[in-house]
Amino acid sequence: MPLSSNHLLGLQGVSKEDLQLILDTAHTFREILDRPIKKVPTLQGKTIVNLFYESSTRTRISFELAEKRLSADAINFAVSGSSVSKGETFKDTIKNIEAMKIDMVIVRHSAAGAPVYLTKICDANIINAGDGTHEHPTQALLDMYSIRQKLGKLEGLKVCIVGDIAHSRVALSNIFGLQTMGAKVSVCGPSTMIPKNIKDLGVEVIYNIDEAIQDNDVLNVLRIQLERNAGEYFPSIREYAKYFGITNERLDKNGKDVLILHPGPINRGVELSSEVADGSNQIILYQVTNGVAIRMAVLYLLGTLN
Amino acid sequence: MKTILKNVNVINPAEKVNLRGTNIILNNGLIEKIGELKFEDTSNAEEFDFSGCYVAPGFFDMHVHLREPGREDEETVVTGCNSAASGGFTGVACMPNTEPTIDSAEVVNFIKKQAKDHLVDVHSVAAATIGRKGDQLSPMAELAEAGAVAFSDDGAAIKTASILKRVIEYSSIYKLPVIEHCEDESLSNGAMNEGLNSTFLGLPPLPSVSEDLIVIRDIQMAEYVGGKVHIAHISTKNAVALVREAKKKGIQVTAEVTPHHFTLTDDAVKSYDTNAKMSPPLRTHEDVDAIIEGLADGTIDCIASDHAPHSPEEKEAEFQFAPNGIVGLETAVGLSVSELVHKKKLTVEDLIFKLSINPRKILSLPLPEFKVGEEANFTIFDINKIWTVDITKFKSKSKNSPFDRRLLTGNSVAVINKGKMFNNNKWISLLNTD
């Protein structure tokens, strides 16, 4: 069964069948990652461009590894040193790259909607690797895959996304994907970082981290962007850590084996204390490994469509 | 030379004129007769059959951006006037956010010179402060003397309350209004209206309270100083209510709305179409309903297009980096008739007040009169004409419009002013050649 779209722009509107297909496909690729020889010839002859208009380390490396393990030719394009710094428009850059005959574009961009725009001006398959504060679908897919592996299901689980929801692309993709799979999603954070109308998405809003820990099976803890938010969206990092940071003490007090995810990079001592970041509840590095499998699955499913 | 406009409905609610199925005879661009045609009238006359059309006092758009001087690649005074004539307007007031800014008599005179021979009258709205920077008053007396019809830092609200106070005080000497673009600067760095759609799309949100706060400030200041404030492109439910209350109290406040703000909601942004990016942003159904109610009950005085031509390379960008605004002059009449007259929100008379009479009154400009011997200044429009918007046919130099391929009912058919007529894509002189 093929995917029902030529692109992966976000998880909003993606069907349960498609999500299931991606997660199941990732599971078969996950096994390849544990082999001594981690390479398969599936996408041999396909050219994939990693178009990164915003700096990223782990997402770009994860995609690049996934591409290489599927034997695709991977080209990296980052903003610095490209025509962008010479004033070329986004459209002209894309048209030029497309003219070199490529099959797929992985795009990371600071502007929401940039991947949608790409589909209008370019014939390649487009994968959104994070657009502004909109979506980051492969991150949510790897989160969902990791949860499913650890807890055996997604349906009926209670998942709370903690932190700066308003400026997060991970949050929105997780909300859409998890809801489609039948999980109940809530968010927890200071009200200045919760977007207006989030409740209209069927998401419960919690302002107390202890409640969030008690009531949920999974916490997906987001990175606080220290450089942007301190002082503007919450009074201080100290206050954030005190009222929203997850510590062993909080976990013990609320007495639960809650599963803790974090998309990284972690601010130790802010959203997670160091003991929690290295503790038994978290699956942070497991997520990173699964990220490669998820991206292989998406690349494979889109790359073999036509 | 005589010109006959045959089988027209002559309508001018300012003069309580409403004649069905009559004729207008023009001689050398002046009104010679309104009424039945005699044999001697038709000899040596050029006839235009406008059966079923209305002849109204020429429409006036009090909020356009002509981009000259500075961005002649996007629009010039002449192409903007062509766009106005094609859209059904015989006069426009152009906003000062040009380069250089309209903050000196020289720039006002330059624009006047560029528009001199055109059918469309062009009046300048001058900057309220030098360079629209909000620090120092523009030479308002000199600007008024050169012909400026209002003052505005459009693109933004006047920066501080203290400068606003002095601008209203100073402009009231000349009885000219201050036109305000109502947005609180500290809240206006978003890309679309804050709401469910901005949450869905992940675009930086711009809350409606940003507009409401400045509307409150401006109304209070107009009351305190006793001057005139005009709220440009009103877009929120609360702002409409605030203007309504202020008018009841007798404060000298007026308001305009754009056709896109009474036609579209922020749903139009869902495909990240940069042609739906406006300032103020498109709002919600509730806001649209309140605006239409405000138009119907007279809270909103007029319709203005906020004509904002932009080059394709600027609009074809990521949504949050694209500039705001759309080409408005050539769809304003069609949208107004389709959305307001055919949906029974306004009568044809009401529409003529909003598109012709009220904007001129706000700017203290003389009203076109339907009297023998007066210069003809007409918009001839057909409320039943069904047509499809085609941006490639725009007279404007720019093509940025979210209304491309939209089916509309009603449009301008011809305009007449200054002894010239634009009809059927042709410029026709009505003046005696000898």
XYZ file of C-alpha atoms in Angstrom:
740
model
C 0.000 0.000 0.000
C 1.523 3.353 -0.988
C 1.231 6.649 0.879
C -1.664 8.807 -0.232
C 0.466 11.955 -0.694
C 3.579 12.816 -2.705
C 4.886 14.999 0.100
C 5.183 15.042 3.854
C 4.387 18.629 4.777
C 2.906 18.072 8.202
C 0.784 15.626 10.152
C -2.364 17.722 10.006
C -4.828 15.821 7.857
C -2.611 12.750 7.439
C -4.770 9.631 7.748
C -4.400 6.973 10.392
C -3.593 4.442 7.653
C -0.713 6.568 6.375
C 0.663 7.136 9.873
C 0.409 3.432 10.596
C 2.177 2.643 7.340
C 5.064 4.983 8.148
C 5.424 3.601 11.690
C 5.291 -0.008 10.480
C 7.776 0.658 7.693
C 10.086 2.364 10.180
C 9.978 -0.792 12.263
C 11.441 -2.870 9.446
C 14.167 -0.271 8.862
C 14.872 -0.105 12.581
C 16.083 -3.668 12.387
C 18.565 -2.760 9.606
C 20.183 -0.218 11.914
C 21.239 -2.992 14.244
C 22.966 -4.989 11.498
C 26.730 -4.813 11.060
C 26.210 -3.542 7.469
C 23.590 -0.818 7.739
C 23.051 -0.086 4.089
C 20.364 -1.166 1.598
C 20.138 -0.301 -2.101
C 16.502 0.843 -2.022
C 16.951 4.416 -3.254
C 19.983 3.899 -5.448
C 20.076 6.508 -8.211
C 17.752 8.921 -6.371
C 19.065 12.377 -5.612
C 17.960 14.064 -2.424
C 18.720 17.654 -1.481
C 18.863 18.652 2.172
C 17.848 22.279 1.952
C 18.521 23.871 5.324
C 17.636 27.516 5.611
C 18.069 27.332 9.343
C 20.853 25.751 11.300
C 20.205 22.241 12.515
C 22.543 19.525 13.608
C 20.611 16.470 14.603
C 17.783 16.669 12.110
C 20.141 17.226 9.200
C 22.517 14.441 10.240
C 19.585 12.119 10.841
C 18.187 12.760 7.363
C 21.610 12.480 5.763
C 22.262 9.162 7.461
C 18.852 7.889 6.419
C 19.562 8.916 2.829
C 22.961 7.239 2.815
C 21.657 4.043 4.362
C 19.122 3.845 1.546
C 21.957 4.447 -0.982
C 20.527 7.733 -2.265
C 22.818 10.540 -3.390
C 22.576 13.237 -0.736
C 23.401 16.882 -1.369
C 23.586 19.352 1.479
C 22.627 22.958 1.044
C 22.911 25.293 3.993
C 22.234 28.992 3.986
C 25.717 30.247 4.631
C 27.870 30.108 1.518
C 24.914 29.729 -0.829
C 23.278 32.116 -3.269
C 20.861 33.190 -0.549
C 23.522 35.360 1.000
C 23.973 36.952 -2.436
C 20.333 38.054 -2.437
C 18.810 35.362 -4.667
C 15.116 34.762 -3.981
C 13.901 31.517 -2.428
C 12.069 30.702 -5.665
C 15.121 31.223 -7.883
C 17.261 29.081 -5.601
C 14.742 26.248 -5.776
C 14.343 26.524 -9.532
C 18.118 26.294 -9.941
C 18.444 23.257 -7.747
C 15.490 21.607 -9.455
C 17.068 22.229 -12.849
C 19.905 19.918 -11.814
C 17.361 17.062 -11.824
C 16.709 16.057 -8.285
C 14.072 13.749 -6.865
C 13.395 14.890 -3.346
C 13.881 17.949 -1.169
C 14.154 17.916 2.607
C 13.493 21.468 3.734
C 14.090 23.257 7.017
C 13.037 26.897 7.032
C 12.357 29.632 9.574
C 9.139 30.624 7.763
C 5.975 28.601 8.326
C 4.513 27.386 5.051
C 7.813 27.329 3.142
C 7.429 23.577 2.316
C 3.886 24.198 1.012
C 5.280 26.935 -1.196
C 7.944 24.532 -2.512
C 5.292 22.095 -3.705
C 3.821 24.873 -5.832
C 7.042 25.780 -7.627
C 8.899 22.478 -7.829
C 8.075 18.931 -8.946
C 10.204 17.018 -6.444
C 8.795 15.231 -3.403
C 8.974 17.618 -0.473
C 9.608 16.619 3.119
C 9.203 19.207 5.833
C 12.112 19.077 8.268
C 10.639 21.900 10.349
C 9.032 25.137 9.152
C 8.930 28.109 11.491
C 6.584 27.456 14.390
C 4.346 25.283 12.233
C 5.200 21.561 11.921
C 8.060 19.125 12.206
C 6.390 15.894 11.102
C 9.333 13.485 11.203
C 10.095 14.511 14.790
C 6.523 13.743 15.809
C 6.627 10.457 13.911
C 9.771 9.363 15.710
C 8.218 10.404 19.020
C 5.129 8.361 18.231
C 7.205 5.409 17.090
C 9.283 5.532 20.284
C 6.183 5.695 22.475
C 4.561 2.842 20.601
C 7.677 0.698 20.992
C 7.935 1.412 24.710
C 4.278 1.255 25.713
C 2.987 -1.065 23.014
C 0.291 1.242 21.677
C -0.752 4.833 21.066
C -4.508 4.484 21.211
C -5.919 5.601 24.540
C -2.611 6.906 25.906
C -2.460 10.258 27.646
C 0.362 12.422 26.368
C 1.261 15.864 27.663
C 3.530 18.229 25.743
C 5.405 20.452 28.174
C 7.047 23.823 27.569
C 6.945 26.518 24.937
C 4.015 25.340 22.851
C 3.525 28.641 21.004
C 6.985 28.646 19.460
C 7.210 24.924 18.850
C 6.805 23.068 15.598
C 7.210 19.777 17.420
C 4.101 20.411 19.522
C 1.700 20.936 16.643
C 2.881 17.868 14.716
C 2.639 15.754 17.853
C -0.857 17.020 18.568
C -2.125 16.201 15.087
C -0.385 12.838 14.810
C -1.176 11.565 18.296
C -4.813 12.607 18.100
C -5.225 10.784 14.796
C -3.763 7.657 16.427
C -6.287 7.882 19.242
C -4.150 9.344 22.032
C -5.400 12.095 24.316
C -3.119 15.102 24.126
C -2.701 17.923 26.611
C -0.199 20.750 26.900
C 1.475 22.241 29.953
C 3.424 25.472 30.230
C 3.193 29.125 31.227
C 0.131 30.737 29.645
C 2.353 33.159 27.713
C 3.676 30.209 25.753
C 0.354 28.506 25.026
C -1.188 29.629 21.704
C -4.644 31.151 21.663
C -7.376 28.738 20.600
C -5.291 25.622 21.309
C -8.316 24.227 23.166
C -10.232 24.317 19.893
C -7.860 21.599 18.695
C -9.264 19.349 21.416
C -6.203 19.816 23.596
C -6.476 20.257 27.345
C -4.328 23.000 28.874
C -2.629 22.338 32.232
C -0.670 25.001 34.104
C 0.590 22.804 36.915
C 3.445 20.434 36.161
C 2.597 18.116 39.065
C -0.861 17.572 37.638
C 0.676 16.942 34.240
C 2.934 14.252 35.686
C 0.115 12.612 37.648
C -2.399 12.558 34.840
C -0.300 11.371 31.924
C 1.397 8.263 30.603
C 3.899 10.251 28.568
C 5.504 13.690 28.873
C 7.060 15.125 25.739
C 9.247 17.882 27.156
C 10.251 20.663 24.782
C 13.390 22.718 24.817
C 13.045 26.201 26.231
C 14.681 28.639 23.881
C 16.708 30.513 26.444
C 18.029 33.136 24.074
C 14.567 34.144 22.919
C 12.199 33.671 25.782
C 13.676 34.479 29.165
C 12.321 37.744 30.472
C 9.859 38.118 27.636
C 7.652 35.079 27.988
C 8.483 34.075 31.548
C 10.274 36.026 34.248
C 13.496 34.031 34.489
C 15.036 30.660 33.797
C 15.204 30.086 37.518
C 11.451 30.619 37.839
C 10.743 28.391 34.841
C 12.884 25.589 36.249
C 11.236 25.941 39.636
C 7.647 25.767 38.403
C 7.864 23.764 35.171
C 11.166 21.883 35.336
C 10.962 18.121 35.793
C 13.054 16.761 38.643
C 13.402 13.386 40.325
C 11.717 14.882 43.373
C 8.652 15.769 41.317
C 8.606 12.343 39.687
C 8.894 10.595 43.092
C 6.232 12.789 44.653
C 3.776 12.104 41.887
C 4.758 8.472 42.017
C 4.537 7.369 38.438
C 6.568 5.680 35.792
C 5.795 8.387 33.350
C 7.702 8.044 30.064
C 9.760 11.144 29.277
C 10.626 12.249 25.760
C 12.646 15.252 24.690
C 13.402 16.270 21.089
C 16.773 17.735 22.127
C 18.961 19.576 22.608
C 18.317 19.568 26.350
C 18.869 22.491 28.664
C 20.007 20.540 31.692
C 18.678 22.067 34.869
C 15.938 23.960 33.087
C 13.195 21.818 31.574
C 14.809 18.603 32.821
C 17.105 18.187 35.766
C 20.297 16.320 35.000
C 19.166 13.234 36.953
C 15.968 13.079 34.926
C 17.821 13.660 31.667
C 19.961 10.620 32.415
C 17.381 8.723 34.446
C 15.261 5.650 33.882
C 12.097 7.416 32.724
C 13.655 9.119 29.710
C 14.197 7.667 26.238
C 16.016 10.598 24.683
C 18.787 8.734 22.845
C 16.406 5.951 21.884
C 14.362 8.643 20.101
C 17.463 9.770 18.224
C 18.156 6.254 16.953
C 14.533 5.795 15.942
C 14.701 9.130 14.105
C 16.941 7.590 11.462
C 14.525 4.693 10.968
C 11.528 7.021 10.677
C 13.308 9.161 8.103
C 14.350 6.071 6.148
C 10.708 4.990 6.138
C 9.453 8.354 4.895
C 12.167 8.594 2.238
C 11.476 5.071 1.099
C 7.697 5.501 0.944
C 7.890 8.778 -0.978
C 10.916 7.832 -3.094
C 9.361 4.672 -4.447
C 5.950 6.190 -5.184
C 6.570 7.004 -8.830
C -18.609 68.069 -29.174
C -21.754 66.502 -27.843
C -21.905 63.157 -26.089
C -25.116 61.339 -25.282
C -25.339 58.765 -22.507
C -28.486 56.886 -23.477
C -30.993 54.937 -21.394
C -29.327 55.485 -18.053
C -30.536 55.647 -14.468
C -29.249 58.932 -13.125
C -28.693 58.713 -9.415
C -27.135 61.143 -6.968
C -28.440 60.667 -3.447
C -26.574 63.787 -2.232
C -28.932 65.830 -4.407
C -31.826 63.410 -4.098
C -31.703 62.783 -7.845
C -33.043 59.412 -8.982
C -34.235 59.285 -12.591
C -34.870 55.969 -14.283
C -34.405 55.336 -18.011
C -33.302 58.781 -19.018
C -30.476 60.340 -21.013
C -27.630 62.749 -20.341
C -26.356 65.108 -22.972
C -22.847 66.460 -22.466
C -21.370 69.312 -24.408
C -17.621 69.810 -24.264
C -17.526 67.675 -21.128
C -20.198 69.744 -19.367
C -23.718 68.656 -18.497
C -26.094 70.222 -21.022
C -29.253 68.360 -20.356
C -30.685 65.443 -18.409
C -33.930 64.100 -19.837
C -35.700 63.067 -22.992
C -33.842 63.174 -26.272
C -35.077 65.544 -28.964
C -34.135 65.132 -32.601
C -31.882 68.210 -32.506
C -29.966 66.778 -29.533
C -28.833 63.790 -31.517
C -27.412 65.541 -34.544
C -23.663 65.744 -34.419
C -23.506 63.827 -31.166
C -21.675 60.675 -30.251
C -24.051 58.253 -28.593
C -23.252 55.672 -25.952
C -25.961 53.242 -25.030
C -25.678 52.392 -21.338
C -29.045 50.687 -20.999
C -29.684 49.529 -17.460
C -26.613 51.251 -16.027
C -26.493 53.804 -13.251
C -24.800 57.156 -13.692
C -23.526 58.239 -10.277
C -21.217 60.990 -9.074
C -17.694 59.736 -9.801
C -16.371 57.263 -7.242
C -13.518 58.327 -5.010
C -11.002 56.027 -3.335
C -9.501 57.825 -0.367
C -6.806 55.245 0.383
C -4.440 54.163 -2.382
C -0.699 53.634 -2.651
C 0.603 54.887 -5.986
C 4.248 54.016 -5.190
C 5.616 57.037 -7.088
C 8.077 58.469 -6.260
C 10.299 55.559 -5.300
C 8.859 52.272 -6.480
C 7.947 52.991 -10.081
C 8.555 49.302 -10.833
C 5.372 48.532 -8.869
C 3.127 51.450 -9.847
C 3.344 55.017 -11.104
C 0.891 57.853 -10.664
C -0.262 57.280 -14.239
C -0.627 53.491 -14.053
C -2.366 53.856 -10.692
C -4.760 56.344 -12.270
C -5.350 53.961 -15.164
C -6.147 51.285 -12.629
C -8.538 53.675 -10.858
C -10.332 54.624 -14.073
C -10.606 50.994 -15.090
C -12.013 50.123 -11.670
C -14.593 52.911 -11.742
C -12.951 55.756 -9.799
C -12.603 59.368 -10.945
C -10.568 60.446 -7.944
C -8.114 59.010 -5.439
C -6.186 60.140 -2.396
C -2.691 58.686 -2.317
C -0.856 57.742 0.841
C 2.488 59.243 1.820
C 4.626 56.123 2.245
C 6.605 56.817 -0.906
C 10.356 57.301 -1.201
C 10.853 60.165 -0.525
C 7.839 60.438 1.758
C 5.124 62.950 0.933
C 6.323 65.262 3.684
C 7.186 68.332 1.627
C 5.323 70.599 -0.781
C 7.748 69.522 -3.511
C 6.544 65.933 -3.417
C 2.869 67.027 -3.365
C 3.549 69.201 -6.402
C 5.440 66.411 -8.140
C 2.483 64.046 -7.762
C 0.116 66.742 -8.962
C 2.283 67.247 -12.019
C 2.384 63.521 -12.793
C -1.428 63.344 -12.635
C -2.131 66.622 -14.395
C -3.514 65.385 -17.701
C -5.237 62.299 -16.357
C -8.971 61.732 -16.126
C -8.521 60.732 -12.490
C -8.062 63.440 -9.853
C -5.178 62.704 -7.503
C -4.991 64.269 -4.058
C -2.139 63.678 -1.660
C -2.439 62.556 1.908
C 0.700 64.000 3.450
C 2.784 62.467 6.194
C 1.899 63.638 9.684
C 5.535 63.502 10.747
C 8.807 63.870 8.864
C 9.623 60.618 7.091
C 6.606 59.076 8.916
C 9.058 58.478 11.750
C 6.805 59.864 14.464
C 9.337 62.279 15.931
C 8.864 65.648 14.281
C 5.791 67.323 12.772
C 5.752 67.552 8.986
C 5.381 71.075 7.523
C 1.620 70.754 7.730
C 0.702 74.314 6.813
C 2.862 74.233 3.728
C 1.547 70.799 2.803
C -2.053 71.954 3.231
C -1.343 74.969 1.069
C 0.161 72.721 -1.623
C -3.068 70.729 -1.635
C -2.685 67.885 0.865
C -6.158 66.699 1.905
C -5.252 64.866 5.119
C -2.307 63.787 7.259
C -1.270 60.251 8.036
C 1.710 58.090 8.922
C -0.099 55.203 7.185
C 1.703 51.924 7.355
C 1.805 52.566 11.082
C -0.081 54.584 13.660
C 1.397 57.897 14.756
C 4.092 56.707 17.107
C 3.345 58.389 20.413
C 0.315 59.945 22.026
C 2.154 63.230 22.492
C 2.928 63.597 18.769
C -0.605 62.462 17.909
C -2.003 65.196 20.137
C 0.023 67.878 18.380
C -0.770 66.499 14.902
C -4.507 66.684 15.603
C -4.144 70.132 17.139
C -2.138 71.488 14.234
C -4.213 69.871 11.471
C -7.442 71.181 12.958
C -6.330 74.728 12.034
C -6.819 73.609 8.425
C -9.846 71.461 9.245
C -8.067 68.454 7.738
C -8.492 64.978 9.170
C -5.745 62.794 10.569
C -5.950 59.336 8.997
C -4.770 56.630 11.329
C -3.495 53.155 10.560
C -4.498 51.642 13.872
C -1.981 49.115 15.086
C -0.028 49.067 18.312
C 3.565 48.736 17.212
C 4.557 46.447 20.074
C 1.802 43.976 19.150
C 2.022 44.132 15.396
C 4.972 41.938 14.500
C 2.802 38.984 13.503
C 1.974 37.753 10.021
C -1.738 36.972 10.377
C -4.698 37.392 12.702
C -4.274 35.604 16.022
C -6.754 32.785 16.282
C -7.335 29.149 15.474
C -5.964 29.577 11.956
C -2.688 31.111 13.141
C -2.334 28.227 15.595
C -2.961 25.710 12.794
C -0.626 27.377 10.330
C 2.153 28.123 12.799
C 2.363 31.712 11.593
C 3.334 34.494 14.004
C 0.044 35.851 15.362
C -1.133 39.469 15.360
C -3.930 39.997 17.885
C -6.996 42.090 17.049
C -6.533 43.984 20.320
C -3.565 45.666 18.644
C -6.028 47.607 16.465
C -8.587 48.175 19.213
C -6.055 49.810 21.529
C -5.027 52.435 18.989
C -8.647 53.093 18.010
C -9.382 53.801 21.677
C -6.358 56.107 21.940
C -7.231 57.991 18.761
C -10.896 58.445 19.646
C -9.985 59.741 23.092
C -7.503 62.139 21.566
C -9.973 63.382 18.938
C -12.441 64.060 21.710
C -9.912 65.733 23.977
C -8.419 67.963 21.278
C -11.632 68.449 19.346
C -10.127 67.495 15.982
C -10.963 65.032 13.243
C -9.661 61.489 13.158
C -10.350 59.028 10.371
C -9.824 55.328 11.079
C -8.295 53.683 8.018
C -9.142 50.119 6.961
C -11.077 49.157 10.091
C -10.929 45.406 10.587
C -12.132 44.329 14.022
C -15.487 43.895 15.687
C -14.408 45.917 18.713
C -13.080 48.786 16.625
C -16.451 49.046 14.872
C -18.210 49.182 18.243
C -15.781 51.839 19.497
C -16.356 54.053 16.451
C -20.121 53.603 16.805
C -20.023 54.745 20.449
C -17.717 57.667 19.635
C -20.049 58.892 16.906
C -22.973 58.743 19.325
C -21.020 61.001 21.658
C -20.452 63.479 18.828
C -16.698 62.901 18.537
C -15.412 63.766 15.064
C -14.397 60.291 14.015
C -14.981 58.634 10.661
C -13.991 55.234 9.329
C -13.342 53.343 6.139
C -13.186 49.645 5.333
C -11.551 47.778 2.467
C -13.447 45.337 0.247
C -11.121 42.518 1.334
C -11.964 43.082 4.978
C -15.700 42.699 4.329
C -15.258 39.828 1.837
C -12.537 37.547 3.186
C -11.607 36.004 6.522
C -8.298 34.581 7.709
C -9.395 31.286 6.133
C -7.933 32.771 2.942
C -4.468 32.396 4.476
C -4.801 28.612 4.821
C -2.783 27.859 1.684
C -0.089 30.362 2.728
C -1.143 32.483 -0.256
C 0.822 35.709 0.158
C -1.935 37.543 -1.726
C -3.999 37.078 1.427
C -1.392 38.852 3.529
C -2.684 42.275 4.551
C -2.133 44.930 7.151
C -4.327 44.917 9.134
C -4.659 41.168 8.629
C -7.793 39.401 7.455
C -9.878 38.611 10.517
C -12.712 36.248 11.460
C -16.337 35.772 10.400
C -17.435 37.651 13.505
C -15.380 40.666 12.489
C -16.705 40.561 8.927
C -20.285 40.452 10.206
C -19.637 43.412 12.516
C -18.063 45.388 9.669
C -21.032 44.784 7.391
C -23.362 45.833 10.188
C -21.219 48.948 10.666
C -21.470 49.759 6.975
C -25.231 49.329 7.050
C -25.848 51.490 10.130
C -23.474 54.256 9.057
C -20.734 53.601 11.613
C -18.371 52.990 8.707
C -18.569 55.963 6.373
C -16.859 54.720 3.297
C -15.191 51.975 1.306
C -11.557 52.468 0.342
C -9.423 49.906 -1.423
C -6.016 50.344 0.261
C -4.662 49.676 -3.245
C -1.189 48.299 -2.531
C 0.666 47.118 -5.608
C 3.684 44.874 -5.016
C 6.219 43.332 -7.338
C 5.934 39.597 -7.963
C 9.433 38.937 -6.630
C 8.406 40.436 -3.307
C 5.040 38.701 -3.080
C 6.356 35.326 -4.287
C 8.117 34.708 -1.023
C 7.689 32.894 2.244
C 4.450 34.141 3.842
C 5.986 35.893 6.819
C 8.568 37.653 4.657
C 6.115 38.852 1.983
C 4.860 42.464 2.021
C 1.276 43.338 2.950
C -1.527 44.390 0.662
C -3.252 43.833 -2.666
C -4.155 45.607 -5.891
C -7.540 46.987 -4.861
C -8.781 49.582 -7.328
C -9.964 47.181 -10.002
C -11.994 44.853 -7.823
C -13.429 47.302 -5.262
C -16.636 48.132 -7.117
C -17.301 44.542 -8.146
C -16.769 43.247 -4.616
C -18.868 46.020 -3.082
C -21.803 45.374 -5.385
C -21.512 41.584 -5.076
C -21.039 41.430 -1.324
C -23.142 44.391 -0.173
C -25.807 45.306 -2.729
C -26.709 41.846 -3.992
C -26.635 40.443 -0.478
C -29.045 43.228 0.499
C -26.790 44.866 3.070
C -26.707 48.219 1.269
C -28.925 49.888 -1.323
C -27.442 51.378 -4.473
C -27.898 54.818 -2.861
C -26.010 53.686 0.248
C -23.223 52.376 -1.944
C -22.878 55.719 -3.710
C -22.546 57.425 -0.342
C -19.786 54.974 0.656
C -17.909 55.100 -2.639
C -18.347 58.688 -3.729
C -20.016 61.200 -1.449
C -18.676 60.344 2.012
C -14.983 60.069 1.141
C -15.123 63.486 -0.530
C -16.920 64.943 2.475
C -14.340 63.523 4.879
C -11.570 65.162 2.860
C -13.602 68.407 2.384
C -13.529 68.010 -1.389
C -16.341 69.452 -3.546
C -19.053 66.978 -4.566
C -19.785 66.415 -8.253
C -23.091 68.117 -9.045
C -25.722 66.950 -11.509
C -26.662 70.390 -12.812
C -26.673 71.967 -16.223
C -23.347 73.624 -16.895
C -21.395 71.519 -14.384
C -18.428 69.431 -15.462
C -19.440 65.795 -15.780
C -17.774 63.676 -13.103
C -19.477 60.304 -13.392
C -19.062 56.665 -12.674
C -21.329 54.596 -14.894
C -21.881 51.140 -13.456
C -23.930 48.054 -14.093
C -24.962 46.159 -10.983
C -25.927 43.072 -12.981
C -22.823 42.625 -15.071
C -21.354 39.192 -14.384
C -17.597 39.016 -14.880
C -14.537 37.114 -13.779
C -11.564 38.864 -12.248
C -8.492 38.380 -14.445
C -5.305 39.834 -12.988
C -3.598 39.760 -16.381
C -6.078 42.403 -17.521
C -5.335 44.759 -14.607
C -4.241 48.241 -15.630
C -2.169 48.389 -12.486
C 1.500 47.610 -12.971
C 1.190 44.938 -10.309
C -0.987 41.842 -10.213
C -1.116 40.842 -6.555
C -4.729 39.951 -5.821
C -6.400 37.116 -3.932
C -9.473 37.605 -6.124
C -8.066 36.258 -9.399
C -10.651 34.028 -11.153
C -13.380 35.138 -8.745
C -16.818 35.559 -10.273
C -18.386 38.912 -9.431
C -21.720 40.523 -10.188
C -21.597 44.243 -10.876
C -18.866 46.492 -12.161
C -18.027 49.911 -13.447
C -18.642 50.324 -17.179
C -17.264 53.807 -17.767
C -15.944 56.868 -15.995
C -16.126 60.504 -17.096
C -14.143 63.399 -15.649
C -12.232 66.448 -16.858
C -13.672 66.157 -20.378
C -12.460 62.594 -20.777
C -14.170 59.246 -20.786
C -12.784 55.771 -20.213
C -15.099 53.148 -21.646
C -14.616 49.718 -23.122
C -10.877 49.916 -22.591
C -10.629 53.138 -24.629
C -9.810 56.718 -23.693
C -12.208 59.123 -25.376
C -11.992 62.919 -25.388
C -15.320 64.664 -24.926
C -13.896 68.082 -25.626
C -14.421 70.272 -28.667
C -11.452 69.894 -30.915
C -11.736 73.260 -32.624
